[in-house]
mmCIF file of C-alpha atoms and ligand atoms in Angstrom:
data_model
loop_
_atom_site.group_PDB
_atom_site.id
_atom_site.type_symbol
_atom_site.label_atom_id
_atom_site.label_comp_id
_atom_site.label_asym_id
_atom_site.label_seq_id
_atom_site.Cartn_x
_atom_site.Cartn_y
_atom_site.Cartn_z
ATOM 1 C CA MET A 95 127.033 17.896 -94.803
ATOM 2 C CA LYS A 96 125.188 20.050 -92.047
ATOM 3 C CA TYR A 97 121.404 19.799 -92.473
ATOM 4 C CA ASN A 98 120.243 23.781 -93.286
ATOM 5 C CA GLY A 99 116.347 23.818 -93.927
ATOM 6 C CA VAL A 100 114.206 23.012 -97.061
ATOM 7 C CA ILE A 101 115.331 25.690 -99.189
ATOM 8 C CA GLU A 102 118.709 24.490 -98.982
ATOM 9 C CA ARG A 103 117.912 21.118 -99.274
ATOM 10 C CA TYR A 104 115.737 21.845 -102.128
ATOM 11 C CA LYS A 105 116.095 24.882 -103.999
ATOM 12 C CA LYS A 106 116.035 23.234 -107.462
ATOM 13 C CA TYR A 107 112.724 23.159 -107.313
ATOM 14 C CA LEU A 108 112.060 26.446 -105.425
ATOM 15 C CA PRO A 109 111.523 30.405 -106.856
ATOM 16 C CA VAL A 110 114.949 31.346 -104.949
ATOM 17 C CA THR A 111 118.171 31.956 -106.142
ATOM 18 C CA LYS A 112 121.962 32.990 -105.336
ATOM 19 C CA LYS A 113 120.589 36.525 -104.024
ATOM 20 C CA THR A 114 117.592 35.416 -101.877
ATOM 21 C CA PRO A 115 118.818 35.730 -97.988
ATOM 22 C CA ILE A 116 117.751 32.373 -96.583
ATOM 23 C CA ILE A 117 115.845 32.702 -93.016
ATOM 24 C CA THR A 118 115.724 29.228 -91.389
ATOM 25 C CA LEU A 119 115.389 27.688 -88.265
ATOM 26 C CA GLN A 120 116.481 24.020 -90.278
ATOM 27 C CA GLU A 121 112.636 23.109 -90.274
ATOM 28 C CA GLY A 122 111.646 19.896 -92.637
ATOM 29 C CA ASN A 123 113.384 16.758 -92.547
ATOM 30 C CA THR A 124 110.829 15.328 -90.309
ATOM 31 C CA PRO A 125 110.814 11.904 -89.428
ATOM 32 C CA LEU A 126 108.071 9.004 -91.464
ATOM 33 C CA ILE A 127 107.184 6.659 -88.791
ATOM 34 C CA TYR A 128 105.996 3.528 -89.412
ATOM 35 C CA ALA A 129 102.601 2.874 -87.632
ATOM 36 C CA ASP A 130 102.991 -0.422 -86.482
ATOM 37 C CA TYR A 131 99.700 -0.167 -84.366
ATOM 38 C CA LEU A 132 97.587 0.961 -87.179
ATOM 39 C CA SER A 133 99.095 -1.219 -89.788
ATOM 40 C CA LYS A 134 98.297 -4.514 -87.629
ATOM 41 C CA LEU A 135 94.562 -2.831 -87.591
ATOM 42 C CA MET A 136 94.635 -2.314 -91.063
ATOM 43 C CA GLY A 137 95.383 -5.849 -92.149
ATOM 44 C CA GLU A 138 97.682 -7.698 -93.763
ATOM 45 C CA ASN A 139 99.172 -6.175 -97.098
ATOM 46 C CA PHE A 140 99.072 -2.616 -95.470
ATOM 47 C CA GLU A 141 101.834 -0.233 -94.602
ATOM 48 C CA ILE A 142 100.790 3.295 -92.470
ATOM 49 C CA TYR A 143 103.541 5.617 -92.459
ATOM 50 C CA LEU A 144 103.388 8.743 -89.939
ATOM 51 C CA LYS A 145 104.463 12.459 -91.238
ATOM 52 C CA TYR A 146 105.178 13.730 -88.230
ATOM 53 C CA GLU A 147 105.143 17.854 -88.527
ATOM 54 C CA GLY A 148 104.735 18.283 -85.161
ATOM 55 C CA LEU A 149 108.434 17.788 -85.226
ATOM 56 C CA ASN A 150 108.784 20.798 -87.195
ATOM 57 C CA PRO A 151 110.933 24.102 -84.898
ATOM 58 C CA THR A 152 107.510 26.114 -84.029
ATOM 59 C CA GLY A 153 105.658 22.757 -83.968
ATOM 60 C CA SER A 154 103.635 22.446 -87.140
ATOM 61 C CA PHE A 155 104.103 21.832 -90.953
ATOM 62 C CA LYS A 156 103.972 25.823 -91.821
ATOM 63 C CA ASP A 157 107.418 26.515 -90.877
ATOM 64 C CA ARG A 158 107.942 25.194 -94.442
ATOM 65 C CA GLY A 159 106.444 27.576 -96.317
ATOM 66 C CA MET A 160 107.595 30.018 -93.986
ATOM 67 C CA THR A 161 110.819 29.660 -94.595
ATOM 68 C CA LEU A 162 110.418 30.504 -98.005
ATOM 69 C CA ALA A 163 107.564 33.152 -97.627
ATOM 70 C CA ILE A 164 109.791 35.526 -94.755
ATOM 71 C CA SER A 165 112.905 34.810 -96.925
ATOM 72 C CA LYS A 166 111.093 36.588 -100.255
ATOM 73 C CA ALA A 167 109.614 39.288 -98.492
ATOM 74 C CA CYS A 168 113.608 39.929 -96.767
ATOM 75 C CA GLU A 169 114.573 39.854 -100.612
ATOM 76 C CA GLU A 170 112.062 42.063 -101.700
ATOM 77 C CA GLY A 171 112.791 44.558 -98.660
ATOM 78 C CA SER A 172 109.471 44.006 -97.090
ATOM 79 C CA LYS A 173 109.694 45.777 -93.214
ATOM 80 C CA ALA A 174 106.478 43.610 -91.873
ATOM 81 C CA VAL A 175 104.059 40.923 -92.760
ATOM 82 C CA MET A 176 101.022 40.107 -91.772
ATOM 83 C CA CYS A 177 98.827 37.031 -90.903
ATOM 84 C CA ALA A 178 95.087 35.909 -89.918
ATOM 85 C CA SER A 179 95.352 32.561 -88.272
ATOM 86 C CA THR A 180 93.787 29.665 -86.421
ATOM 87 C CA GLY A 181 97.239 29.641 -84.630
ATOM 88 C CA ASN A 182 99.795 27.777 -86.292
ATOM 89 C CA THR A 183 100.458 29.830 -89.087
ATOM 90 C CA SER A 184 100.897 33.164 -86.377
ATOM 91 C CA ALA A 185 103.108 30.666 -84.463
ATOM 92 C CA SER A 186 105.303 30.116 -87.653
ATOM 93 C CA ALA A 187 105.359 33.508 -88.790
ATOM 94 C CA ALA A 188 106.225 35.351 -85.473
ATOM 95 C CA ALA A 189 109.486 32.578 -85.057
ATOM 96 C CA TYR A 190 110.872 33.532 -88.801
ATOM 97 C CA ALA A 191 110.333 37.712 -88.573
ATOM 98 C CA ALA A 192 112.159 37.486 -84.928
ATOM 99 C CA ARG A 193 114.619 35.545 -86.794
ATOM 100 C CA ALA A 194 114.295 38.000 -89.906
ATOM 101 C CA GLY A 195 114.333 41.069 -87.354
ATOM 102 C CA ILE A 196 111.203 42.151 -89.103
ATOM 103 C CA LYS A 197 107.626 42.951 -87.664
ATOM 104 C CA CYS A 198 104.848 41.108 -87.820
ATOM 105 C CA ILE A 199 101.022 41.304 -86.883
ATOM 106 C CA VAL A 200 98.937 38.737 -86.693
ATOM 107 C CA PHE A 201 95.276 38.392 -86.258
ATOM 108 C CA ILE A 202 93.594 35.463 -84.698
ATOM 109 C CA PRO A 203 90.122 34.616 -83.983
ATOM 110 C CA SER A 204 88.901 35.668 -80.330
ATOM 111 C CA GLY A 205 88.961 33.151 -77.627
ATOM 112 C CA ALA A 206 89.297 30.076 -80.616
ATOM 113 C CA ILE A 207 93.049 29.606 -80.455
ATOM 114 C CA ALA A 208 95.122 26.871 -78.747
ATOM 115 C CA LEU A 209 96.803 27.985 -75.534
ATOM 116 C CA GLY A 210 100.255 27.087 -77.108
ATOM 117 C CA LYS A 211 100.183 28.604 -79.876
ATOM 118 C CA LEU A 212 99.014 31.800 -78.505
ATOM 119 C CA SER A 213 101.858 31.538 -76.023
ATOM 120 C CA GLN A 214 104.257 31.394 -79.224
ATOM 121 C CA ALA A 215 102.909 34.608 -81.137
ATOM 122 C CA LEU A 216 103.031 36.820 -78.154
ATOM 123 C CA ILE A 217 107.178 34.980 -76.865
ATOM 124 C CA HIS A 218 108.593 35.820 -80.347
ATOM 125 C CA GLY A 219 107.011 39.574 -80.396
ATOM 126 C CA ALA A 220 104.355 39.738 -82.732
ATOM 127 C CA GLN A 221 101.943 42.195 -82.550
ATOM 128 C CA VAL A 222 98.792 40.142 -81.889
ATOM 129 C CA LEU A 223 95.420 41.575 -82.464
ATOM 130 C CA ALA A 224 92.248 39.160 -80.910
ATOM 131 C CA ILE A 225 89.721 39.838 -83.465
ATOM 132 C CA GLU A 226 85.769 39.627 -82.695
ATOM 133 C CA GLY A 227 85.110 36.962 -85.391
ATOM 134 C CA ASN A 228 86.290 33.766 -86.597
ATOM 135 C CA PHE A 229 89.284 33.117 -88.934
ATOM 136 C CA ASP A 230 87.400 34.066 -92.098
ATOM 137 C CA ASP A 231 86.927 37.472 -91.048
ATOM 138 C CA ALA A 232 90.306 37.810 -89.646
ATOM 139 C CA LEU A 233 91.702 36.557 -93.277
ATOM 140 C CA GLU A 234 89.103 39.036 -94.939
ATOM 141 C CA LEU A 235 90.832 42.314 -92.706
ATOM 142 C CA ALA A 236 94.473 40.906 -93.414
ATOM 143 C CA LYS A 237 93.863 40.526 -97.606
ATOM 144 C CA GLU A 238 92.139 44.055 -97.065
ATOM 145 C CA ILE A 239 95.175 45.180 -95.091
ATOM 146 C CA THR A 240 97.754 44.009 -96.821
ATOM 147 C CA LYS A 241 96.134 45.530 -100.399
ATOM 148 C CA ASN A 242 96.495 48.838 -99.530
ATOM 149 C CA TYR A 243 100.096 48.990 -97.175
ATOM 150 C CA PRO A 244 103.325 47.791 -97.792
ATOM 151 C CA ILE A 245 102.620 44.473 -95.745
ATOM 152 C CA THR A 246 103.473 41.707 -96.841
ATOM 153 C CA LEU A 247 100.622 39.005 -96.305
ATOM 154 C CA VAL A 248 101.951 35.310 -95.670
ATOM 155 C CA ASN A 249 98.913 33.104 -95.301
ATOM 156 C CA SER A 250 99.062 30.617 -97.763
ATOM 157 C CA LEU A 251 97.582 33.171 -100.270
ATOM 158 C CA ASN A 252 101.482 34.258 -100.632
ATOM 159 C CA PRO A 253 102.563 31.509 -103.458
ATOM 160 C CA TYR A 254 105.281 30.811 -101.764
ATOM 161 C CA ARG A 255 104.305 29.589 -98.389
ATOM 162 C CA ILE A 256 102.768 26.843 -101.070
ATOM 163 C CA GLU A 257 105.710 26.504 -102.463
ATOM 164 C CA GLY A 258 107.635 25.483 -99.022
ATOM 165 C CA GLN A 259 105.125 23.074 -98.238
ATOM 166 C CA LYS A 260 105.444 21.359 -101.048
ATOM 167 C CA THR A 261 109.161 19.751 -99.718
ATOM 168 C CA ALA A 262 107.323 17.569 -97.522
ATOM 169 C CA SER A 263 105.888 15.306 -100.187
ATOM 170 C CA PHE A 264 109.464 15.263 -101.446
ATOM 171 C CA GLU A 265 110.853 14.377 -98.488
ATOM 172 C CA ILE A 266 108.218 11.437 -98.398
ATOM 173 C CA CYS A 267 108.875 10.459 -102.171
ATOM 174 C CA ASP A 268 112.936 10.638 -101.116
ATOM 175 C CA CYS A 269 112.432 8.346 -97.909
ATOM 176 C CA LEU A 270 109.739 5.403 -99.845
ATOM 177 C CA ARG A 271 111.963 6.084 -103.087
ATOM 178 C CA GLU A 272 108.252 6.612 -104.676
ATOM 179 C CA ALA A 273 105.228 8.182 -103.883
ATOM 180 C CA PRO A 274 102.359 6.512 -101.583
ATOM 181 C CA ASP A 275 99.693 4.976 -103.019
ATOM 182 C CA PHE A 276 96.915 7.384 -100.729
ATOM 183 C CA GLN A 277 98.100 10.283 -98.958
ATOM 184 C CA VAL A 278 95.545 11.228 -95.622
ATOM 185 C CA MET A 279 95.414 14.704 -94.380
ATOM 186 C CA PRO A 280 93.630 17.199 -92.700
ATOM 187 C CA VAL A 281 91.804 19.988 -94.854
ATOM 188 C CA GLY A 282 91.112 23.759 -92.989
ATOM 189 C CA ASN A 283 92.229 26.504 -95.960
ATOM 190 C CA ALA A 284 93.310 24.028 -98.257
ATOM 191 C CA GLY A 285 97.103 25.283 -98.763
ATOM 192 C CA ASN A 286 98.622 22.266 -97.612
ATOM 193 C CA ILE A 287 97.228 19.876 -99.760
ATOM 194 C CA THR A 288 97.401 22.068 -102.670
ATOM 195 C CA ALA A 289 101.230 22.150 -101.833
ATOM 196 C CA TYR A 290 101.468 18.232 -101.388
ATOM 197 C CA TRP A 291 99.669 17.802 -104.367
ATOM 198 C CA LYS A 292 102.391 20.715 -106.493
ATOM 199 C CA GLY A 293 104.713 18.664 -104.452
ATOM 200 C CA TYR A 294 103.884 15.280 -105.877
ATOM 201 C CA LYS A 295 103.279 16.093 -109.680
ATOM 202 C CA GLU A 296 107.100 17.939 -110.005
ATOM 203 C CA TYR A 297 108.735 15.225 -108.386
ATOM 204 C CA LYS A 298 106.743 12.886 -111.314
ATOM 205 C CA GLU A 299 107.943 15.236 -113.725
ATOM 206 C CA SER A 300 111.468 15.115 -113.068
ATOM 207 C CA GLY A 301 111.325 11.184 -112.695
ATOM 208 C CA LYS A 302 111.840 11.103 -109.390
ATOM 209 C CA ILE A 303 108.615 8.875 -109.085
ATOM 210 C CA LYS A 304 106.434 6.862 -111.561
ATOM 211 C CA ILE A 305 102.817 7.324 -109.394
ATOM 212 C CA LEU A 306 100.816 9.763 -107.900
ATOM 213 C CA PRO A 307 98.941 9.237 -104.568
ATOM 214 C CA LYS A 308 95.423 9.541 -104.192
ATOM 215 C CA MET A 309 95.127 12.562 -102.354
ATOM 216 C CA LEU A 310 92.144 12.083 -99.260
ATOM 217 C CA GLY A 311 91.559 15.216 -97.204
ATOM 218 C CA PHE A 312 89.374 15.653 -94.198
ATOM 219 C CA GLN A 313 87.700 18.118 -92.829
ATOM 220 C CA ALA A 314 85.710 18.525 -89.465
ATOM 221 C CA LYS A 315 82.041 17.921 -89.663
ATOM 222 C CA GLY A 316 81.267 21.415 -88.322
ATOM 223 C CA SER A 317 83.523 23.185 -90.466
ATOM 224 C CA ALA A 318 83.093 20.880 -94.019
ATOM 225 C CA PRO A 319 82.452 23.837 -96.723
ATOM 226 C CA ILE A 320 84.250 21.576 -99.203
ATOM 227 C CA VAL A 321 82.180 18.415 -98.479
ATOM 228 C CA LYS A 322 79.078 20.508 -98.170
ATOM 229 C CA GLY A 323 79.580 22.561 -101.056
ATOM 230 C CA TYR A 324 79.043 26.238 -99.791
ATOM 231 C CA PRO A 325 80.644 28.689 -97.354
ATOM 232 C CA ILE A 326 79.863 27.723 -94.006
ATOM 233 C CA LYS A 327 79.063 31.081 -91.708
ATOM 234 C CA ASN A 328 79.841 29.631 -87.954
ATOM 235 C CA PRO A 329 82.120 26.767 -88.424
ATOM 236 C CA LYS A 330 82.278 24.621 -85.559
ATOM 237 C CA THR A 331 84.794 22.240 -83.639
ATOM 238 C CA ILE A 332 87.139 21.100 -81.455
ATOM 239 C CA ALA A 333 90.187 20.756 -83.841
ATOM 240 C CA THR A 334 90.046 25.304 -83.668
ATOM 241 C CA ALA A 335 93.271 24.717 -86.112
ATOM 242 C CA ILE A 336 90.851 23.719 -89.191
ATOM 243 C CA ARG A 337 87.811 25.535 -87.847
ATOM 244 C CA ILE A 338 87.569 27.537 -91.236
ATOM 245 C CA GLY A 339 84.061 27.726 -92.956
ATOM 246 C CA ASN A 340 85.221 29.341 -96.613
ATOM 247 C CA PRO A 341 89.163 27.958 -97.631
ATOM 248 C CA ALA A 342 91.429 30.083 -99.576
ATOM 249 C CA SER A 343 92.777 27.680 -101.549
ATOM 250 C CA TRP A 344 88.640 25.743 -102.246
ATOM 251 C CA LYS A 345 89.370 25.589 -105.931
ATOM 252 C CA GLN A 346 93.143 24.345 -105.737
ATOM 253 C CA ALA A 347 92.087 21.562 -102.882
ATOM 254 C CA GLU A 348 89.110 20.600 -104.884
ATOM 255 C CA ALA A 349 91.433 20.020 -108.194
ATOM 256 C CA ALA A 350 93.743 17.620 -106.502
ATOM 257 C CA ARG A 351 91.032 15.723 -105.296
ATOM 258 C CA ASP A 352 89.652 15.140 -108.923
ATOM 259 C CA GLU A 353 93.186 15.060 -110.634
ATOM 260 C CA SER A 354 94.546 12.313 -108.184
ATOM 261 C CA LYS A 355 90.904 10.393 -108.270
ATOM 262 C CA GLY A 356 90.643 11.071 -104.010
ATOM 263 C CA MET A 357 88.540 12.819 -102.155
ATOM 264 C CA ILE A 358 87.388 15.172 -99.494
ATOM 265 C CA ASP A 359 84.922 13.750 -96.967
ATOM 266 C CA LEU A 360 84.361 15.153 -93.170
ATOM 267 C CA VAL A 361 84.965 13.047 -89.394
ATOM 268 C CA SER A 362 82.967 14.199 -86.156
ATOM 269 C CA ASP A 363 84.465 15.519 -83.340
ATOM 270 C CA LYS A 364 84.169 12.240 -81.570
ATOM 271 C CA GLU A 365 85.529 10.735 -84.459
ATOM 272 C CA ILE A 366 88.910 12.753 -84.109
ATOM 273 C CA ILE A 367 89.354 12.880 -80.376
ATOM 274 C CA ASN A 368 89.231 9.274 -80.987
ATOM 275 C CA ALA A 369 91.586 9.582 -83.146
ATOM 276 C CA TYR A 370 93.862 11.623 -81.137
ATOM 277 C CA LYS A 371 93.859 9.400 -78.145
ATOM 278 C CA LEU A 372 94.495 6.194 -80.187
ATOM 279 C CA LEU A 373 97.628 7.518 -81.248
ATOM 280 C CA ALA A 374 98.962 8.879 -78.442
ATOM 281 C CA GLN A 375 97.776 5.479 -76.587
ATOM 282 C CA LYS A 376 98.613 3.002 -79.707
ATOM 283 C CA GLU A 377 101.534 4.687 -81.296
ATOM 284 C CA GLY A 378 102.952 7.039 -78.919
ATOM 285 C CA VAL A 379 102.739 9.586 -80.734
ATOM 286 C CA PHE A 380 101.089 13.392 -79.405
ATOM 287 C CA VAL A 381 99.129 15.683 -82.484
ATOM 288 C CA GLU A 382 96.537 18.416 -81.851
ATOM 289 C CA PRO A 383 93.167 17.387 -82.802
ATOM 290 C CA ALA A 384 93.523 18.344 -85.920
ATOM 291 C CA SER A 385 96.126 16.365 -86.993
ATOM 292 C CA ALA A 386 94.423 13.050 -85.631
ATOM 293 C CA ALA A 387 91.170 13.727 -88.405
ATOM 294 C CA SER A 388 93.714 12.250 -90.634
ATOM 295 C CA ILE A 389 93.529 9.113 -88.378
ATOM 296 C CA ALA A 390 89.649 9.685 -87.569
ATOM 297 C CA GLY A 391 89.678 9.816 -91.806
ATOM 298 C CA LEU A 392 92.138 6.523 -92.288
ATOM 299 C CA LEU A 393 89.803 4.829 -90.185
ATOM 300 C CA LYS A 394 86.701 5.884 -91.312
ATOM 301 C CA LEU A 395 87.383 5.182 -94.548
ATOM 302 C CA ALA A 396 89.359 1.442 -93.601
ATOM 303 C CA LYS A 397 85.819 0.557 -92.350
ATOM 304 C CA LYS A 398 84.189 0.823 -95.456
ATOM 305 C CA ASP A 399 86.673 -1.388 -97.169
ATOM 306 C CA TYR A 400 87.740 2.074 -99.392
ATOM 307 C CA PHE A 401 91.900 1.266 -98.944
ATOM 308 C CA LYS A 402 90.979 -2.592 -100.472
ATOM 309 C CA ARG A 403 88.497 -1.184 -103.298
ATOM 310 C CA ASN A 404 91.001 0.985 -104.707
ATOM 311 C CA THR A 405 94.828 -0.219 -104.460
ATOM 312 C CA GLN A 406 95.967 -0.732 -107.265
ATOM 313 C CA TYR A 407 99.297 -2.417 -106.962
ATOM 314 C CA ALA A 408 98.490 -6.044 -105.912
ATOM 315 C CA ARG A 409 102.037 -6.663 -105.980
ATOM 316 C CA ARG A 410 103.389 -5.163 -103.478
ATOM 317 C CA ASN A 411 101.895 -3.631 -100.316
ATOM 318 C CA THR A 412 99.468 -0.554 -99.950
ATOM 319 C CA GLN A 413 101.231 2.523 -98.548
ATOM 320 C CA ILE A 414 99.363 4.939 -96.992
ATOM 321 C CA VAL A 415 100.784 7.796 -95.567
ATOM 322 C CA CYS A 416 99.089 10.373 -93.370
ATOM 323 C CA ILE A 417 100.197 13.842 -92.726
ATOM 324 C CA LEU A 418 100.062 14.726 -88.461
ATOM 325 C CA THR A 419 100.750 18.202 -89.063
ATOM 326 C CA GLY A 420 100.746 19.841 -85.546
ATOM 327 C CA HIS A 421 102.448 18.427 -81.708
ATOM 328 C CA GLY A 422 99.860 17.990 -79.253
ATOM 329 C CA LEU A 423 101.288 20.414 -77.215
ATOM 330 C CA LYS A 424 100.220 23.349 -78.982
ATOM 331 C CA ASP A 425 96.426 22.209 -77.418
ATOM 332 C CA PRO A 426 97.291 20.802 -74.145
ATOM 333 C CA ASP A 427 94.068 22.111 -72.873
ATOM 334 C CA ARG A 428 92.405 19.597 -74.541
ATOM 335 C CA ALA A 429 94.841 16.334 -73.739
ATOM 336 C CA ILE A 430 93.710 17.316 -70.050
ATOM 337 C CA LYS A 431 89.789 17.742 -71.152
ATOM 338 C CA SER A 432 89.862 14.354 -72.893
ATOM 339 C CA ILE A 433 91.047 11.897 -70.299
ATOM 340 C CA LYS A 434 90.167 11.639 -66.554
ATOM 341 C CA GLU A 435 92.944 14.098 -64.682
ATOM 342 C CA PRO A 436 95.415 12.710 -61.885
ATOM 343 C CA LYS A 437 93.857 11.738 -58.869
ATOM 344 C CA LEU A 438 95.005 13.315 -55.857
ATOM 345 C CA VAL A 439 96.753 10.883 -53.239
ATOM 346 C CA GLN A 440 98.073 11.373 -49.673
ATOM 347 C CA ALA A 441 101.969 11.316 -49.589
ATOM 348 C CA ASN A 442 102.093 7.762 -47.634
ATOM 349 C CA LEU A 443 103.334 4.474 -49.037
ATOM 350 C CA LYS A 444 100.460 2.503 -48.068
ATOM 351 C CA ALA A 445 97.774 4.973 -49.543
ATOM 352 C CA VAL A 446 100.114 5.204 -52.949
ATOM 353 C CA LEU A 447 100.016 1.205 -53.168
ATOM 354 C CA LYS A 448 96.852 0.559 -52.450
ATOM 355 C CA GLU A 449 95.828 3.249 -55.504
ATOM 356 C CA ILE A 450 98.169 1.438 -58.220
ATOM 357 C CA GLY A 451 96.881 -2.010 -56.814
ATOM 358 C CA CYS A 452 99.856 -3.517 -55.657
HETATM 359 C C1 AN7 B 629 97.677 21.594 -86.960
HETATM 360 O O1 AN7 B 629 97.419 28.474 -88.721
HETATM 361 O O2 AN7 B 629 94.854 27.438 -91.062
HETATM 362 O O3 AN7 B 629 94.379 23.180 -94.958
HETATM 363 O O4 AN7 B 629 95.979 29.611 -89.438
HETATM 364 O O5 AN7 B 629 97.332 24.617 -87.535
HETATM 365 O O6 AN7 B 629 96.974 23.919 -95.244
HETATM 366 O O7 AN7 B 629 94.683 25.400 -94.188
HETATM 367 C C2 AN7 B 629 96.330 26.254 -89.803
HETATM 368 C C3 AN7 B 629 96.474 25.022 -90.501
HETATM 369 C C4 AN7 B 629 96.054 20.808 -90.007
HETATM 370 C C5 AN7 B 629 95.407 22.551 -92.025
HETATM 371 N N1 AN7 B 629 96.377 21.144 -89.351
HETATM 372 O O8 AN7 B 629 95.603 23.203 -93.118
HETATM 373 C C6 AN7 B 629 96.137 28.520 -89.654
HETATM 374 C C7 AN7 B 629 95.674 27.233 -90.160
HETATM 375 C C8 AN7 B 629 97.364 22.334 -88.326
HETATM 376 C C9 AN7 B 629 96.812 23.276 -89.144
HETATM 377 C C10 AN7 B 629 95.553 22.382 -91.050
HETATM 378 C C11 AN7 B 629 96.035 23.653 -90.153
HETATM 379 P P1 AN7 B 629 95.714 23.830 -94.125
#
C-alpha cells in the first residue's frame, strides 16, 4: 500500500476523524540507521541507532507535527497560520500552508537563523518578518497576536504539533519491536521531548511495548535554561535551532525527564561541533549543529560511564536511539566554517598530482 504520511499511518492514535482534510507531504517513515562507528566506540553490548529526521520533506522533524497542525487548522476553517521560529518550524509551516492554500506568517529572530531555513520560508511564499530580538521575543509576539486575531498559532504550544510529533516514537518502537533503553535528543523549546515521551507512554498503554526509555535531553551550554533552572535572557550558541532562553514546554520536559528517570544536561558548542564532524565523517550522516547535540550528549555521558551504570537489562544489548532532528544542508555556512575550504589549484595535471600526493 502506498505510504501517505504519519496521519494516515497512525490515525488510531491521533485526534482526527473522517472529516479531517489530510494535508501531507508524506512526512515520517524516516530511517533508523544502525551506527556502526558509534556502537563500536561505545563498547561491547551497545547498539546505537540514529533516527534521521533530516530526511523529512522539509528536512526536519517539524513536518510530523505540522501535517496535523495544518490539517486541523483547515478542518476548523482557518485561513492563516503563524509561528515564531529558529528556522525549521517556519520552513515546515510555510511548506504545509502552501500545500493547503492558506496564508503563513512567520517571525524569525533577525540574523539568527540558518540560510537553508530562511530560503525555504521565503520560497514557499510565507510572509517572513525578521524581528529585532531573539526567538523568545518573537514567540511572545506570535502568542499575543494569535490570541486576538483569527490566525492559528502553529508553534508547539498548539497541541496538534505534539500529537503529530509523537509518531516518531511509534516508528522507533515499530522498528525495534520494543522501546529503546535510552533516547538521546536536543532540547530547545522542549516540544519534541514532550511529544516523544507522550508517544512512548501511549504505546506502552496500548500494549505495543513493555518498557519505557530513559529520556536524555541536551541543551547548548549558552542556552540551557532547564539545566540552569532559570530563563536565559540572551541565549547563545552556534546551534541556532536551539538558541532558546525560555522554552514553552519547560514543565513537560521536566516531567519527561523525571518520569523516565532520565536527565536534561548541557553540551558546549565545541562538543557540538566535534560530534557534528564525527557524524559526518565516521557515519556518513550530515546533520545540522543542533542535531549533533544528541551525539555530543551521548559521548559526554559515555565518558562518565553513565550508560554502563544505568543499564537494567543485562540479558540483551543496550539500545540507544539518538534523534537527529534536522538535515545538515539546512546550515551549509556552518559546515564550511568548520572545515578548511577547498584549496585552489592550477588546472594542470602536475599541480593536481602533487597536491594529492601521487
Ligand atoms: C533541528 O524551528 O524551535 O525542543 O522554531 O530545529 O522541540 O524545540 C526548532 C527546534 C532540535 C529543538 N533540533 O526541538 C523552531 C525550533 C532542531 C530544531 C530542535 C529544533 P524542540
